[in-house]
Amino acid sequence: MKTTEEILEMFPSRLVESRTFNYNGKTYYQPYETIFINGEKFNGLRKNTDRAELFDKILESKNIDFDSHLDVGSNLGFFVHHFSKKFKKSNGVEMESFYTDMCNNILYPELSGNFINNDLNVKPLRDLFTEQFNLITSLSMIEYINDKRKFVEDLYNLTKQVCIVEGHSEDIKKGLDITYENHLKSMDWDVERYSELTEAGSNAPSDSLGRPLWICTKK
C-alpha cells in the first residue's frame, strides 16, 4: 500500500495548470477535484462535497431506483465513489488515462474496473454502453464534446430516470448556457434549470458567476 506522500507525488502539473499546495512541509500539485487518500481529505480545484450534498437532495425529490449510475467525465472518481455507496453499481468514463489508472488501481481498489478510459469525441457513449442507467451525471463535460447534439441524444437514450447536467464556469457570460439548454430541451424529457449555480472552481475566471445546472427527468 502506497503512503499518502507517494500518491501525492504521482499527480502531474499539466492537469491543474501547475497549481500547488503544501502537505507536511512539502509542495505537491493539487488534484483537480477533492479526493480522499488513506482516509484523509484533500481539497481540489473543485471541492465537490457541496455538490454531492446538492445531488443527494435532488434525488430525494425523485422516485429513483438506486440500481445503476454513470458519471460522464469522472475525473478522479469522486462522484463514482460517492454514488457507489447508494447505487448497486456506479461507473465512470474518462478521457485522461492518469485519472482512470489512479481510480482503478490506487484510490478506489474496491471499484477497480468501474472506470473506463475513453475519448468521447472518438468513441461516443452510444458505442460504449447499451444498457440504461437510472442516474447519469455529466458535470462540466459538454463544452469538450464536438458534436453536442449527438452527445445530448446519447445522454437521453442512456438515461432510464434522471440525468444531471452541469455547465461550465464561463457559460453564462458567453451565452452558452442557453445553447446547451436548448439542446437538452430538444429531447423528450422534463428539463429543469436549477435555481442556484454550482461553485465555479478555484481555477475559474474571477468574474465567473458559477456553473448552471439542469435536472433532466424521463417522463
Short mmCIF file of C-alpha atoms in Angstrom, two decimals:
data_model
loop_
_atom_site.label_atom_id
_atom_site.label_comp_id
_atom_site.label_asym_id
_atom_site.label_seq_id
_atom_site.Cartn_x
_atom_site.Cartn_y
_atom_site.Cartn_z
CA MET A 1 0.00 0.00 0.00
CA LYS A 2 1.39 3.38 -1.02
CA THR A 3 1.84 6.16 1.50
CA THR A 4 -0.09 9.41 1.16
CA GLU A 5 3.10 11.19 0.12
CA GLU A 6 3.85 8.61 -2.57
CA ILE A 7 0.39 9.02 -4.03
CA LEU A 8 0.54 12.82 -3.96
CA GLU A 9 3.87 12.72 -5.78
CA MET A 10 2.18 10.96 -8.68
CA PHE A 11 -0.03 13.92 -9.59
CA PRO A 12 1.26 15.82 -12.66
CA SER A 13 1.34 19.58 -13.12
CA ARG A 14 -0.27 19.56 -16.60
CA LEU A 15 -3.76 18.70 -15.33
CA VAL A 16 -4.05 21.57 -12.84
CA GLU A 17 -2.17 24.42 -14.51
CA SER A 18 0.78 23.79 -12.13
CA ARG A 19 -1.24 24.79 -9.05
CA THR A 20 0.28 23.52 -5.84
CA PHE A 21 -0.42 23.04 -2.14
CA ASN A 22 1.66 22.13 0.90
CA TYR A 23 1.36 18.94 2.91
CA ASN A 24 3.60 18.06 5.83
CA GLY A 25 6.14 20.66 4.78
CA LYS A 26 6.38 19.57 1.13
CA THR A 27 4.82 21.02 -2.04
CA TYR A 28 2.65 18.88 -4.32
CA TYR A 29 0.47 19.52 -7.35
CA GLN A 30 -3.13 19.96 -6.29
CA PRO A 31 -5.67 17.38 -7.51
CA TYR A 32 -8.36 18.78 -9.78
CA GLU A 33 -11.17 17.58 -7.56
CA THR A 34 -11.43 16.73 -3.88
CA ILE A 35 -10.23 13.22 -3.06
CA PHE A 36 -9.62 11.06 -0.02
CA ILE A 37 -6.22 9.40 0.34
CA ASN A 38 -5.77 6.86 3.11
CA GLY A 39 -8.83 8.35 4.81
CA GLU A 40 -7.55 11.94 4.64
CA LYS A 41 -9.41 14.60 2.68
CA PHE A 42 -7.56 16.76 0.13
CA ASN A 43 -9.46 19.66 -1.42
CA GLY A 44 -9.14 20.01 -5.15
CA LEU A 45 -9.71 22.92 -7.51
CA ARG A 46 -13.32 21.79 -7.30
CA LYS A 47 -14.31 20.77 -3.79
CA ASN A 48 -17.28 18.56 -4.77
CA THR A 49 -18.64 17.93 -1.28
CA ASP A 50 -21.24 20.71 -1.60
CA ARG A 51 -22.35 19.35 -4.97
CA ALA A 52 -22.63 15.84 -3.55
CA GLU A 53 -25.00 17.13 -0.87
CA LEU A 54 -26.98 19.03 -3.51
CA PHE A 55 -27.30 15.99 -5.78
CA ASP A 56 -28.42 13.84 -2.86
CA LYS A 57 -31.07 16.44 -2.10
CA ILE A 58 -32.23 16.47 -5.72
CA LEU A 59 -32.50 12.68 -5.81
CA GLU A 60 -34.56 12.69 -2.62
CA SER A 61 -37.27 14.51 -4.59
CA LYS A 62 -37.20 11.91 -7.36
CA ASN A 63 -38.70 8.44 -7.24
CA ILE A 64 -35.47 6.89 -8.45
CA ASP A 65 -34.32 3.28 -8.28
CA PHE A 66 -30.79 3.01 -6.91
CA ASP A 67 -29.57 0.35 -9.32
CA SER A 68 -27.10 1.96 -11.71
CA HIS A 69 -25.21 5.25 -12.08
CA LEU A 70 -22.85 6.57 -14.74
CA ASP A 71 -20.59 9.59 -14.35
CA VAL A 72 -19.56 11.04 -17.70
CA GLY A 73 -16.19 12.72 -17.30
CA SER A 74 -15.41 11.06 -13.98
CA ASN A 75 -12.05 12.76 -13.37
CA LEU A 76 -10.64 11.46 -10.07
CA GLY A 77 -13.75 9.46 -9.33
CA PHE A 78 -15.28 11.49 -6.52
CA PHE A 79 -18.86 11.06 -7.72
CA VAL A 80 -18.44 7.43 -8.78
CA HIS A 81 -17.19 6.71 -5.27
CA HIS A 82 -19.94 8.83 -3.70
CA PHE A 83 -22.77 7.18 -5.61
CA SER A 84 -21.29 3.68 -5.28
CA LYS A 85 -22.42 3.87 -1.65
CA LYS A 86 -26.00 4.48 -2.77
CA PHE A 87 -26.35 2.59 -6.05
CA LYS A 88 -25.78 -1.11 -6.66
CA LYS A 89 -23.25 -0.15 -9.33
CA SER A 90 -21.55 3.10 -10.28
CA ASN A 91 -19.34 3.54 -13.34
CA GLY A 92 -17.26 6.35 -14.75
CA VAL A 93 -15.96 7.17 -18.20
CA GLU A 94 -12.98 9.50 -18.51
CA MET A 95 -10.61 10.56 -21.29
CA GLU A 96 -7.50 11.14 -19.15
CA SER A 97 -5.74 7.82 -18.57
CA PHE A 98 -3.94 9.12 -15.49
CA TYR A 99 -7.30 9.59 -13.78
CA THR A 100 -8.72 6.18 -14.70
CA ASP A 101 -5.48 4.42 -13.71
CA MET A 102 -5.43 6.30 -10.40
CA CYS A 103 -9.07 5.42 -9.68
CA ASN A 104 -8.90 1.76 -10.71
CA ASN A 105 -5.57 0.94 -9.15
CA ILE A 106 -4.90 3.28 -6.21
CA LEU A 107 -7.75 5.46 -4.93
CA TYR A 108 -10.66 3.02 -5.17
CA PRO A 109 -9.39 -0.57 -5.45
CA GLU A 110 -12.86 -1.77 -4.38
CA LEU A 111 -14.17 -0.17 -7.61
CA SER A 112 -11.39 -1.44 -9.85
CA GLY A 113 -12.65 -1.87 -13.41
CA ASN A 114 -15.55 0.55 -12.95
CA PHE A 115 -13.60 3.40 -14.57
CA ILE A 116 -13.40 3.31 -18.37
CA ASN A 117 -10.71 5.22 -20.22
CA ASN A 118 -12.23 6.65 -23.41
CA ASP A 119 -12.29 9.80 -25.54
CA LEU A 120 -15.96 10.50 -26.30
CA ASN A 121 -15.00 12.51 -29.38
CA VAL A 122 -13.53 9.30 -30.81
CA LYS A 123 -15.89 6.68 -29.39
CA PRO A 124 -19.23 8.19 -28.28
CA LEU A 125 -21.39 7.00 -25.42
CA ARG A 126 -23.73 5.10 -27.74
CA ASP A 127 -20.81 2.86 -28.78
CA LEU A 128 -19.72 2.25 -25.16
CA PHE A 129 -22.97 1.28 -23.47
CA THR A 130 -26.15 -0.49 -24.45
CA GLU A 131 -27.90 -0.62 -21.07
CA GLN A 132 -29.60 2.39 -19.50
CA PHE A 133 -28.62 3.93 -16.17
CA ASN A 134 -31.06 5.07 -13.51
CA LEU A 135 -28.89 8.13 -12.94
CA ILE A 136 -26.36 9.80 -15.23
CA THR A 137 -24.22 12.72 -14.11
CA SER A 138 -22.44 14.76 -16.77
CA LEU A 139 -20.62 17.52 -14.92
CA SER A 140 -18.75 20.25 -16.80
CA MET A 141 -18.38 17.96 -19.80
CA ILE A 142 -20.47 19.25 -22.68
CA GLU A 143 -18.01 22.04 -23.52
CA TYR A 144 -15.41 19.45 -24.55
CA ILE A 145 -17.70 17.47 -26.86
CA ASN A 146 -17.51 18.22 -30.58
CA ASP A 147 -20.99 17.02 -31.57
CA LYS A 148 -23.07 18.37 -28.70
CA ARG A 149 -26.40 17.48 -30.24
CA LYS A 150 -25.49 13.81 -30.56
CA PHE A 151 -23.95 13.85 -27.08
CA VAL A 152 -27.22 15.07 -25.56
CA GLU A 153 -29.09 12.48 -27.60
CA ASP A 154 -26.82 9.78 -26.17
CA LEU A 155 -27.42 11.06 -22.64
CA TYR A 156 -31.15 10.91 -23.28
CA ASN A 157 -31.09 7.40 -24.71
CA LEU A 158 -28.92 6.02 -21.90
CA THR A 159 -30.89 7.67 -19.10
CA LYS A 160 -33.51 5.47 -17.51
CA GLN A 161 -34.75 8.04 -14.98
CA VAL A 162 -32.63 11.12 -14.17
CA CYS A 163 -29.72 12.90 -15.82
CA ILE A 164 -27.93 15.78 -14.08
CA VAL A 165 -26.01 18.05 -16.45
CA GLU A 166 -23.68 20.80 -15.28
CA GLY A 167 -22.27 23.55 -17.47
CA HIS A 168 -19.03 25.48 -17.23
CA SER A 169 -17.71 28.50 -15.41
CA GLU A 170 -17.97 30.88 -18.39
CA ASP A 171 -21.17 29.56 -19.97
CA ILE A 172 -23.43 32.32 -18.70
CA LYS A 173 -21.03 35.08 -19.71
CA LYS A 174 -20.71 33.59 -23.20
CA GLY A 175 -24.39 32.73 -23.57
CA LEU A 176 -23.57 29.05 -23.99
CA ASP A 177 -25.94 28.11 -21.18
CA ILE A 178 -28.86 28.93 -23.48
CA THR A 179 -27.36 26.84 -26.29
CA TYR A 180 -26.87 23.83 -24.01
CA GLU A 181 -30.30 24.24 -22.50
CA ASN A 182 -31.90 24.24 -25.95
CA HIS A 183 -30.04 21.01 -26.79
CA LEU A 184 -31.36 19.41 -23.62
CA LYS A 185 -34.91 20.61 -24.26
CA SER A 186 -34.87 19.11 -27.75
CA MET A 187 -35.21 15.68 -26.11
CA ASP A 188 -38.50 14.27 -24.79
CA TRP A 189 -37.80 14.62 -21.06
CA ASP A 190 -38.57 17.25 -18.44
CA VAL A 191 -35.72 19.76 -18.16
CA GLU A 192 -35.48 21.84 -15.01
CA ARG A 193 -32.81 24.51 -14.70
CA TYR A 194 -31.79 24.54 -11.06
CA SER A 195 -32.46 27.83 -9.28
CA GLU A 196 -28.88 28.16 -7.99
CA LEU A 197 -25.47 27.88 -9.63
CA THR A 198 -22.80 25.42 -8.56
CA GLU A 199 -19.43 26.77 -7.48
CA ALA A 200 -17.20 27.96 -10.29
CA GLY A 201 -14.00 26.30 -9.03
CA SER A 202 -10.81 27.96 -7.85
CA ASN A 203 -9.34 27.81 -11.36
CA ALA A 204 -12.29 29.67 -12.92
CA PRO A 205 -12.06 33.33 -14.01
CA SER A 206 -12.62 35.71 -11.10
CA ASP A 207 -15.75 37.18 -12.72
CA SER A 208 -17.46 33.81 -13.10
CA LEU A 209 -20.91 33.68 -11.52
CA GLY A 210 -20.84 29.90 -11.17
CA ARG A 211 -21.95 26.96 -13.25
CA PRO A 212 -25.50 26.28 -14.49
CA LEU A 213 -27.17 23.01 -13.61
CA TRP A 214 -30.01 21.13 -15.27
CA ILE A 215 -32.03 18.20 -13.95
CA CYS A 216 -33.47 16.12 -16.79
CA THR A 217 -36.14 13.61 -15.84
CA LYS A 218 -37.60 10.95 -18.10
CA LYS A 219 -41.38 11.17 -18.38
#
